[in-house]
Short mmCIF file of C-alpha atoms and ligand atoms in Angstrom, two decimals:
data_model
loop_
_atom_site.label_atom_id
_atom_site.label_comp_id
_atom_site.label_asym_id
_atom_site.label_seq_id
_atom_site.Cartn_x
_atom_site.Cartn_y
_atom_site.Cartn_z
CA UNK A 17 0.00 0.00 0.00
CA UNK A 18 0.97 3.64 -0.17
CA UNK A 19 -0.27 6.76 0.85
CA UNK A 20 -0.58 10.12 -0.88
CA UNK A 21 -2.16 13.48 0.17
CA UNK A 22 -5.01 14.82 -2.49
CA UNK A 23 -7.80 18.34 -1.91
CA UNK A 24 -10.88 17.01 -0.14
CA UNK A 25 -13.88 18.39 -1.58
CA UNK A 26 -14.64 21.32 0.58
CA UNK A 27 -13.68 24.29 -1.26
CA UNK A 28 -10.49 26.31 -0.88
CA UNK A 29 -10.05 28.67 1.41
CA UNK A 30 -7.22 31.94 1.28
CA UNK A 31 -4.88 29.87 3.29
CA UNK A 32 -4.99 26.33 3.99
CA UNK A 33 -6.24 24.58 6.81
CA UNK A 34 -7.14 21.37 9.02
CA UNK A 35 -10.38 20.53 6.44
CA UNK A 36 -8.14 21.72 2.71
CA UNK A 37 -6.30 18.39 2.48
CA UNK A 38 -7.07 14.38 2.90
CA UNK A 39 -4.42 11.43 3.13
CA UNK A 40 -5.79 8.18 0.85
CA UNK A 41 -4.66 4.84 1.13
CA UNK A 42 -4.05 2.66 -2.32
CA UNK A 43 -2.44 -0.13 -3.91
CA UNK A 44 1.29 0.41 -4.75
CA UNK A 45 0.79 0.51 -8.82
CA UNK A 46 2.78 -1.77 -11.15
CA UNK A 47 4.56 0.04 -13.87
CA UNK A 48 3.11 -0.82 -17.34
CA UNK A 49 5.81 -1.13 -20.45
CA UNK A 50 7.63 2.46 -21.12
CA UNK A 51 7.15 3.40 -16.88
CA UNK A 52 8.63 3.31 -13.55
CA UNK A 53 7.91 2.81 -10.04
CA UNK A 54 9.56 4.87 -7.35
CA UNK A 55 9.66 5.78 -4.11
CA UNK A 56 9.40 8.93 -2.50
CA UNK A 57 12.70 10.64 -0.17
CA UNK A 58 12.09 13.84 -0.02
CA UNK A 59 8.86 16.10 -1.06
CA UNK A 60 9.68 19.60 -1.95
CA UNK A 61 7.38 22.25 -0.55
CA UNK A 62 7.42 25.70 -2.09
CA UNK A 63 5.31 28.48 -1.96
CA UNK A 64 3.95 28.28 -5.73
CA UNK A 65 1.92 25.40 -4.83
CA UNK A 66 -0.66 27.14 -3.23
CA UNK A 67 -1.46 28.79 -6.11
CA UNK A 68 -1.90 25.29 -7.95
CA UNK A 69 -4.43 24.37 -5.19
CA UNK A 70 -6.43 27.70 -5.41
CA UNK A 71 -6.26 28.40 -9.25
CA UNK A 72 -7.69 24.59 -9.40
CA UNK A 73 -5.02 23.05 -11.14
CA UNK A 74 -5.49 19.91 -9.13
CA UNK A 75 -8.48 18.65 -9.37
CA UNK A 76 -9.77 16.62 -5.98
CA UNK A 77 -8.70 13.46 -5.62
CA UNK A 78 -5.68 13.83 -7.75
CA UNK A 79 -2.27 14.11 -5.41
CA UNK A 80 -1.24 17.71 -4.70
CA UNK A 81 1.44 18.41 -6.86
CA UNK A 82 5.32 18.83 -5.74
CA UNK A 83 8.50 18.02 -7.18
CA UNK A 84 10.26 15.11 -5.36
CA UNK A 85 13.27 13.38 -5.39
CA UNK A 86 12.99 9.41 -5.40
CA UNK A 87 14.46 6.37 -6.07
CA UNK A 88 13.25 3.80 -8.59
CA UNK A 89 11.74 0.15 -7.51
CA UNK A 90 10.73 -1.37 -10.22
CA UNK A 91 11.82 -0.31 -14.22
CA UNK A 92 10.37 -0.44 -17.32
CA UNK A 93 11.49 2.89 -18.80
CA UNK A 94 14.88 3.00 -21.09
CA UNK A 95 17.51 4.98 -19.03
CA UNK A 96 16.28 4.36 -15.45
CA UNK A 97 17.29 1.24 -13.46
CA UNK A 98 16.34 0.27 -10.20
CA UNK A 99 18.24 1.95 -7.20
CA UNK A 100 18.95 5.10 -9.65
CA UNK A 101 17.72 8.64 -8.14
CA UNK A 102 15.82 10.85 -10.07
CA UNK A 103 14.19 14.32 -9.80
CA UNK A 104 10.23 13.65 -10.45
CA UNK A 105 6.71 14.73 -9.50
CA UNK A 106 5.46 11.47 -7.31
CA UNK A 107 3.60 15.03 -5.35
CA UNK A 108 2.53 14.71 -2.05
CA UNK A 109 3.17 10.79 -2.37
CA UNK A 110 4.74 8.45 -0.46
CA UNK A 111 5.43 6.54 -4.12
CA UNK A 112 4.67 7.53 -7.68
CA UNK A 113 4.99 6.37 -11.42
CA UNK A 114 7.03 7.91 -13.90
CA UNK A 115 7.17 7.12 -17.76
CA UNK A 116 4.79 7.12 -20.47
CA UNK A 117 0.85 7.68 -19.92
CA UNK A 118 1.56 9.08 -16.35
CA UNK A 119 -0.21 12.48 -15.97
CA UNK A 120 -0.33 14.46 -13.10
CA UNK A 121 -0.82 18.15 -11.90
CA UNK A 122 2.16 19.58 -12.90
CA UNK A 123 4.13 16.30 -13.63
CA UNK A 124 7.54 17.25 -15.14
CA UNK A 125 9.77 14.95 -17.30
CA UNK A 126 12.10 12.95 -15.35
CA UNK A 127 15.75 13.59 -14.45
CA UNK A 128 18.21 10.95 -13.03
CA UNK A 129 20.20 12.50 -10.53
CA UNK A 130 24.51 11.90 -9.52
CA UNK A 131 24.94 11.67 -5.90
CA UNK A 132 28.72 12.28 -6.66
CA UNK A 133 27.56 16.27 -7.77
CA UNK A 134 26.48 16.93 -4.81
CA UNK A 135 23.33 16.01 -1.97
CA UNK A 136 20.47 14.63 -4.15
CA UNK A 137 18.11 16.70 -2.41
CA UNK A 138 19.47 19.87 -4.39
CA UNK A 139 18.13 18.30 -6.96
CA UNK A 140 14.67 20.40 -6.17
CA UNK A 141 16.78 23.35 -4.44
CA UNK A 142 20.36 24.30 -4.94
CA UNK A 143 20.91 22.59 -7.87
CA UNK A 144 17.40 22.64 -9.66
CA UNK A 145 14.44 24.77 -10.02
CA UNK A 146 15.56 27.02 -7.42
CA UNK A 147 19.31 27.66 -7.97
CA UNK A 148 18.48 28.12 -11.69
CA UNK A 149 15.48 30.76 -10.48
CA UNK A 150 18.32 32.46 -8.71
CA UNK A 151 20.55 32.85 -11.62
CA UNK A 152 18.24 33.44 -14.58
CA UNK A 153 16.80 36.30 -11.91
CA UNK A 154 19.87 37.72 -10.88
CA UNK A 155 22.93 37.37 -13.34
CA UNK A 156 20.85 37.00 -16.57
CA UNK A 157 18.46 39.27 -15.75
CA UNK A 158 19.38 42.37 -13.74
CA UNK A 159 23.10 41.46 -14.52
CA UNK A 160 24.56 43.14 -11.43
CA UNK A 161 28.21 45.21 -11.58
CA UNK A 162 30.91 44.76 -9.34
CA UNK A 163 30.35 47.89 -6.66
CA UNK A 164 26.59 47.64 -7.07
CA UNK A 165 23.61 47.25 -4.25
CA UNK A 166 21.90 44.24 -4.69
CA UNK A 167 19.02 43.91 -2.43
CA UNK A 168 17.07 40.22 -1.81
CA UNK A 169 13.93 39.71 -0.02
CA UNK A 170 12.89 36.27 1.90
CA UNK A 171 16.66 36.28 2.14
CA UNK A 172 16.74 33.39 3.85
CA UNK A 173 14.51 31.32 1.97
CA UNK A 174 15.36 28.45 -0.54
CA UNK A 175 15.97 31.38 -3.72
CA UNK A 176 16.97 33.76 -1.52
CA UNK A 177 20.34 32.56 -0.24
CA UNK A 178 21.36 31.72 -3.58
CA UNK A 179 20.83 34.99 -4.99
CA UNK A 180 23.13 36.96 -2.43
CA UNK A 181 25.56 34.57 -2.56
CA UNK A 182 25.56 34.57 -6.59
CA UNK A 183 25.78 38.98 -6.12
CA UNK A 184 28.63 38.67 -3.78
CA UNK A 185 30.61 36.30 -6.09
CA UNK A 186 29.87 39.03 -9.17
CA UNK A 187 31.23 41.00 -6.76
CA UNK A 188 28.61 43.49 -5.53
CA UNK A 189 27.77 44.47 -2.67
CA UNK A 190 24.41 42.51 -0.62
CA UNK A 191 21.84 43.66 1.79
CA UNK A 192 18.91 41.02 2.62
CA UNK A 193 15.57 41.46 3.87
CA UNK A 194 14.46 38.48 6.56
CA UNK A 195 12.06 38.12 8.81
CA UNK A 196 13.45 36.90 12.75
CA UNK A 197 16.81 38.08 14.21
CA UNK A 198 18.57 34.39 13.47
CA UNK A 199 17.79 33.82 9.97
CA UNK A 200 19.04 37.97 9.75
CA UNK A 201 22.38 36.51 11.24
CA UNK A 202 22.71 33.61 9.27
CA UNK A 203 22.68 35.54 5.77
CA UNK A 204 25.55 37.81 7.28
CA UNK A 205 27.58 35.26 9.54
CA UNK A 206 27.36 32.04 7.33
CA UNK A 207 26.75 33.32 3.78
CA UNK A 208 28.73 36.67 3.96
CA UNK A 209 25.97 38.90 2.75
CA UNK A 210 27.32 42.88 3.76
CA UNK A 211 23.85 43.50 5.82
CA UNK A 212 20.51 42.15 6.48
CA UNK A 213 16.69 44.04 7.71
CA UNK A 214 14.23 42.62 9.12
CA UNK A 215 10.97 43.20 7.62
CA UNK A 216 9.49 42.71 11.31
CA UNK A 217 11.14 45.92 11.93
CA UNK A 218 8.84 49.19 12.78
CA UNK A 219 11.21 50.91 10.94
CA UNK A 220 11.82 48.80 7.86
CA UNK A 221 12.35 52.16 5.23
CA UNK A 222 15.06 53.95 7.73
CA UNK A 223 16.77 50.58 8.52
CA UNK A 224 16.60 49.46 4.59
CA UNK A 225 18.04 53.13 3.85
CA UNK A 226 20.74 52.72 6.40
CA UNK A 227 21.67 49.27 5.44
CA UNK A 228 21.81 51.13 1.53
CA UNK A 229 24.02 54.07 1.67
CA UNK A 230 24.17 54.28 -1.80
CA UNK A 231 20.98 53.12 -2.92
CA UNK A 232 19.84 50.14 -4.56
CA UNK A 233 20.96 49.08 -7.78
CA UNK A 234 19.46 45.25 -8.55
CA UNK A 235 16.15 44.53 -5.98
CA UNK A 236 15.38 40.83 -6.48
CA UNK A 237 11.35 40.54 -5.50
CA UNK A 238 10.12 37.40 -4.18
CA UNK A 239 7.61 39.48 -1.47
CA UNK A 240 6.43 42.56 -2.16
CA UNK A 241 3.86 44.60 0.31
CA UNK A 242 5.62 46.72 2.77
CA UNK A 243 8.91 45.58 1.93
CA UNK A 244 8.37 46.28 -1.88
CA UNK A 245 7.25 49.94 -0.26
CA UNK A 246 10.26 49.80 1.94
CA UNK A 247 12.63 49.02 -1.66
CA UNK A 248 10.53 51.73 -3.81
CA UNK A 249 12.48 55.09 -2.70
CA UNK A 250 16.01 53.87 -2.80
CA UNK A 251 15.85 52.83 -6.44
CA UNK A 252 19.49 54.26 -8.27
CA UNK A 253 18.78 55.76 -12.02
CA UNK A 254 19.19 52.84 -14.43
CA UNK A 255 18.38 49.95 -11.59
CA UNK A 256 16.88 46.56 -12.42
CA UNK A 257 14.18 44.72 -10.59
CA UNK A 258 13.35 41.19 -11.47
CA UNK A 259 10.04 40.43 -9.84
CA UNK A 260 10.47 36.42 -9.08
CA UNK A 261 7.41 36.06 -6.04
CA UNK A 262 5.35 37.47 -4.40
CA UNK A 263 4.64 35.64 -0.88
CA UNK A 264 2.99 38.48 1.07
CA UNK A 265 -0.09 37.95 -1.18
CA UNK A 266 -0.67 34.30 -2.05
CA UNK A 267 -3.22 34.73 0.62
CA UNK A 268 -4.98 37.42 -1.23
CA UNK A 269 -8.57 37.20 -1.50
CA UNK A 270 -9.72 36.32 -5.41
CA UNK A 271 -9.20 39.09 -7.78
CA UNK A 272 -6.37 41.07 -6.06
CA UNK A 273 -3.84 41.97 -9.03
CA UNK A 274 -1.23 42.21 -6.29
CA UNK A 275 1.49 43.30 -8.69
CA UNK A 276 -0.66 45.66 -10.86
CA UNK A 277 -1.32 47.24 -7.84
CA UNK A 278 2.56 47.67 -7.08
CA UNK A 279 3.25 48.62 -10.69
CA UNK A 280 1.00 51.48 -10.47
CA UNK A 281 2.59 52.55 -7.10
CA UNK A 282 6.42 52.43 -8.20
CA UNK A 283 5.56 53.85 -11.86
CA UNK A 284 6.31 57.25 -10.82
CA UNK A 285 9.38 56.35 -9.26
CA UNK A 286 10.11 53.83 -11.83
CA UNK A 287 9.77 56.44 -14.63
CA UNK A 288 11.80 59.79 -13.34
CA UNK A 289 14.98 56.64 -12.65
CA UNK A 290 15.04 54.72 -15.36
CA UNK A 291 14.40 51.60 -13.38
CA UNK A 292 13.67 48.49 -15.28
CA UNK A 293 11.28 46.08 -13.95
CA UNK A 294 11.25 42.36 -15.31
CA UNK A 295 9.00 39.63 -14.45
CA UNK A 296 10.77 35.72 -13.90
CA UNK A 297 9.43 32.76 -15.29
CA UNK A 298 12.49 29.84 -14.44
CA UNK A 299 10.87 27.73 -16.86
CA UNK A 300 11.55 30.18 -19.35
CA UNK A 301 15.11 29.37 -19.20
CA UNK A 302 15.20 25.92 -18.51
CA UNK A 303 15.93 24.57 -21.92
CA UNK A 304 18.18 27.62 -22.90
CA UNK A 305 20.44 28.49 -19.53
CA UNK A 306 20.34 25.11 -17.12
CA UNK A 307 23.64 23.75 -18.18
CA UNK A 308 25.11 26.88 -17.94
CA UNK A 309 24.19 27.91 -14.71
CA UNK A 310 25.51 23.62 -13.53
CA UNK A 311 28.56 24.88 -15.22
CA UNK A 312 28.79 27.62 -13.50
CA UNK A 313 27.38 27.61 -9.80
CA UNK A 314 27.98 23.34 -9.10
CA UNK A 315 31.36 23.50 -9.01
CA UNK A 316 30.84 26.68 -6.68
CA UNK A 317 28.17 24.45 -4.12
CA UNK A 318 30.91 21.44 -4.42
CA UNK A 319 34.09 23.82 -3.27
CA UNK A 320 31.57 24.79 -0.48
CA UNK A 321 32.16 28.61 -2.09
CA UNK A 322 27.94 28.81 -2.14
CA UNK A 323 26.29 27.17 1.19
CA UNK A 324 22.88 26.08 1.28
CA UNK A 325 20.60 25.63 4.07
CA UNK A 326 18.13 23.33 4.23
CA UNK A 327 15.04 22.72 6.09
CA UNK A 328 14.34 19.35 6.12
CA UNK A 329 11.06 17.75 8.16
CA UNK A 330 9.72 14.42 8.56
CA UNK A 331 6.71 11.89 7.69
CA UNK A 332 4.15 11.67 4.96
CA UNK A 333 1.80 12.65 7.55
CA UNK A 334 3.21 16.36 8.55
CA UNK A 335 2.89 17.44 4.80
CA UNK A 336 0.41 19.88 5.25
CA UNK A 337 1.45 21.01 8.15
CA UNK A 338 4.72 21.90 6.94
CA UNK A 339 3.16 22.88 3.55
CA UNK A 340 1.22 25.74 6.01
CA UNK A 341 4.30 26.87 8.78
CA UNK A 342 6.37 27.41 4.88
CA UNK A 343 2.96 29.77 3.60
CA UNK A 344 3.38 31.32 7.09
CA UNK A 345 7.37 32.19 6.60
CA UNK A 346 8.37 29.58 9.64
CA UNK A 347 10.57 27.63 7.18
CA UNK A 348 14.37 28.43 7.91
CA UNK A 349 16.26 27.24 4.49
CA UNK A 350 14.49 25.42 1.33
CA UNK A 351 11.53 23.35 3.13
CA UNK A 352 11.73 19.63 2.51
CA UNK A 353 9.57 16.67 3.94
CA UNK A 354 11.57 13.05 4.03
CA UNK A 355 9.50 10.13 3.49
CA UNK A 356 11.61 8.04 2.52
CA UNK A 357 15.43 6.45 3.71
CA UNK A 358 17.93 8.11 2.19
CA UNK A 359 20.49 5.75 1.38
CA UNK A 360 22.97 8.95 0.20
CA UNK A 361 23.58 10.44 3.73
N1 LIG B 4 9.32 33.14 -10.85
C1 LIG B 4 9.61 31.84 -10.74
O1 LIG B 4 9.73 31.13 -11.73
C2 LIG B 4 9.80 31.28 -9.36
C3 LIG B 4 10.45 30.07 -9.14
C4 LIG B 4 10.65 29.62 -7.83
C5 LIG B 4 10.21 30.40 -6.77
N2 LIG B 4 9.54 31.58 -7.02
C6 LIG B 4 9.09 32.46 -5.94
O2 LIG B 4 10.23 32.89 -5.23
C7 LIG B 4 9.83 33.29 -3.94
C8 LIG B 4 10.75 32.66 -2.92
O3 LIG B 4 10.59 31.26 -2.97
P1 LIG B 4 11.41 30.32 -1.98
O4 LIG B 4 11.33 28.97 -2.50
O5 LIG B 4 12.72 30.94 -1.67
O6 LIG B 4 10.49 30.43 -0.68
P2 LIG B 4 10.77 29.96 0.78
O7 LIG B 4 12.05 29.23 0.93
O8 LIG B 4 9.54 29.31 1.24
O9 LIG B 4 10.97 31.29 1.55
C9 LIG B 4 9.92 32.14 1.68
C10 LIG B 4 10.25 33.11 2.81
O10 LIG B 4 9.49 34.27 2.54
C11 LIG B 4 9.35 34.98 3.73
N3 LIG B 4 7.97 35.46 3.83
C12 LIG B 4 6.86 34.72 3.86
N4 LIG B 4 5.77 35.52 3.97
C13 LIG B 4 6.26 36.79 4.01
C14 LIG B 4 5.65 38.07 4.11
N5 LIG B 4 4.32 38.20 4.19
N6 LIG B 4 6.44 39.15 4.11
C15 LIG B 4 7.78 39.04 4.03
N7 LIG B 4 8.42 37.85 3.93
C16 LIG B 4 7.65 36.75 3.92
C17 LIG B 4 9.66 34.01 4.88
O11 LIG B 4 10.94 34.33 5.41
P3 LIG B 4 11.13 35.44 6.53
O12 LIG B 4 10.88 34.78 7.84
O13 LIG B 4 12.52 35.87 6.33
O14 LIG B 4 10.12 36.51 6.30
C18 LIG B 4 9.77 32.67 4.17
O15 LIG B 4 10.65 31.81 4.83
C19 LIG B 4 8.38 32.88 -3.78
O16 LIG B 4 7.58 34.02 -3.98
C20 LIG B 4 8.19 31.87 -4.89
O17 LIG B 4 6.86 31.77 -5.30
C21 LIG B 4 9.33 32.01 -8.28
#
């Protein structure tokens, strides 16, 4: 048997809770010619999975919908054996098919995975989705200069530490934006960013301005609210902003154009500067700039040069209770649930 985590049927709410989610037993599933079974490790949790669950993406009864990283049981798919690791979408699963015929919310083609390139649960952080967010958003982007202010908010989080850490090896200068005093720390102390805020602050705008003598040069957005107001007067002329997320409102209510709305509040100040603004898409870049960014950032994450932080929980049956403390910004490092041994540590 195995157990995955689908919507019930009661409708969505703005933010999840006890009633949004249900956890269904089944038979494990036999892989049919051209598929694979596999087991779950670890289940990545990110924030853009809300909006899957809101928009209706998954339909109920389907398994909520996560990248994973797993190990294969049983193969009948060319270029997988059994034991090999591989970057999948088993969801909120404890196992999942792969292969030909297998839809699911979401479901993304199949990647095996080298534990010798580092821990194979950067496969859905450091090394994957995330990392390559970080660098299409910051160095393809807003291309920062050596000397420049880059600023990164949710500093702390699982794109967030890669993108100060990728400014401060091009060389420019890095101020975060965090939420509690550690995680504030940990971005200075352990990843060598120049200065970190905290959003919680009553004073955000004169601590941001303080932290930014010289103004801001790249902003990397993965918040917005207050701390996009915070950002707004210290734009330089000519500065780039590369909008990647936009936490503070996944809990909007329906019909909120949460970034229209800051558009229309920065245009003024976006005109008289010169600032650019950019919206992120990583799958836009995932054919044309993943091996470049391996290329260039692995070998970076192997010298231990870039650190990453995880946050790794446990048990199938925490999901959405993790899922929920990550929506509420309790996470500390890219949010992870293990399910599953993993033989590689
Ligand atoms: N454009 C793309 O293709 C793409 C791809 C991947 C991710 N993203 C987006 O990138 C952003 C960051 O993702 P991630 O994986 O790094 O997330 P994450 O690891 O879950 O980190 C999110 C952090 O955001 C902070 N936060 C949460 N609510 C907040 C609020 N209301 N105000 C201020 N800070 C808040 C929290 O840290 P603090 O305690 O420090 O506040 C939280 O730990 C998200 O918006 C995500 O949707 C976009």
């Amino acid at each position: 048997m195995t157990r995955t985590w689908t919507l019930s049927d009661k409708p969505v709410g703005n933010w999840p809770d006890a009633e949004t989610f249900v956890l269904r037993d089944a038979p494990l599933p036999d892989p049919a010619p051209g598929q694979a079974l596999t087991r779950t490790i670890y289940i990545s949790l990110d924030p853009y999975q809300w909006g899957y669950k809101r928009r209706g993406t998954e339909p109920a009864g389907a398994p909520c919908h996560a990248r994973t990283i797993s190990q294969v049981l049983k193969s009948r798919m060319d270029g997988f054996a059994e034991g090999d690791f591989v970057f999948n979408t088993n969801g909120w699963a404890e196992h999942g098919l792969m292969g030909e015929g297998v839809w699911r919310p979401g479901y993304m083609v199949p990647r095996k995975l080298d534990p010798a390139r580092g821990r194979i649960s950067y496969g859905v952080g450091m090394l994957g989705m995330l990392g390559l967010t970080a660098y299409a958003g910051l160095v393809v982007m807003a291309e920062p200069k050596p000397g420049e202010t880059v600023v990164v908010s949710a500093a702390s989080g699982g794109v967030g530490q890669i993108v100060g850490q990728l400014a401060k090896a091009k060389g420019a200068r890095v101020v975060g934006i965090a939420g509690r005093d550690a995680k504030c720390r940990y971005v200075v102390d352990e990843l060598g960013f120049d200065a970190c805020v905290s959003h919680l602050s009553a004073n955000l705008g004169a601590d941001l301005k303080a932290a930014c003598p010289d103004g801001i040069d790249v902003y990397f957005e993965n918040v917005g609210g207050p701390v996009f107001d915070a950002v707004l007067p210290l734009f330089n002329k000519g500065a780039r902003m590369t909008i990647c997320g936009l936490i503070a409102h996944y809990g909007d209510a329906p019909g909120v154009d949460a970034r229209k709305a800051m558009m229309e509040r920065g245009g003024p100040i976006f005109a008289a500067r010169g600032v650019t603004v950019r919206d992120l898409f990583v799958g836009d870049y995932a054919a044309t700039h993943y091996d470049q960014f391996l290329a260039d950032v692995a070998p970076l994450v192997a010298s231990g040069a870039i650190k990453y932080r995880e946050d790794i929980r446990h048990g199938i049956e925490n999901v959405p209770a993790c899922f929920s403390e990550m929506l509420r910004g309790d996470n500390f490092g890219k949010m992870l649930v293990q399910v599953g041994e993993d033989p590689t540590r």
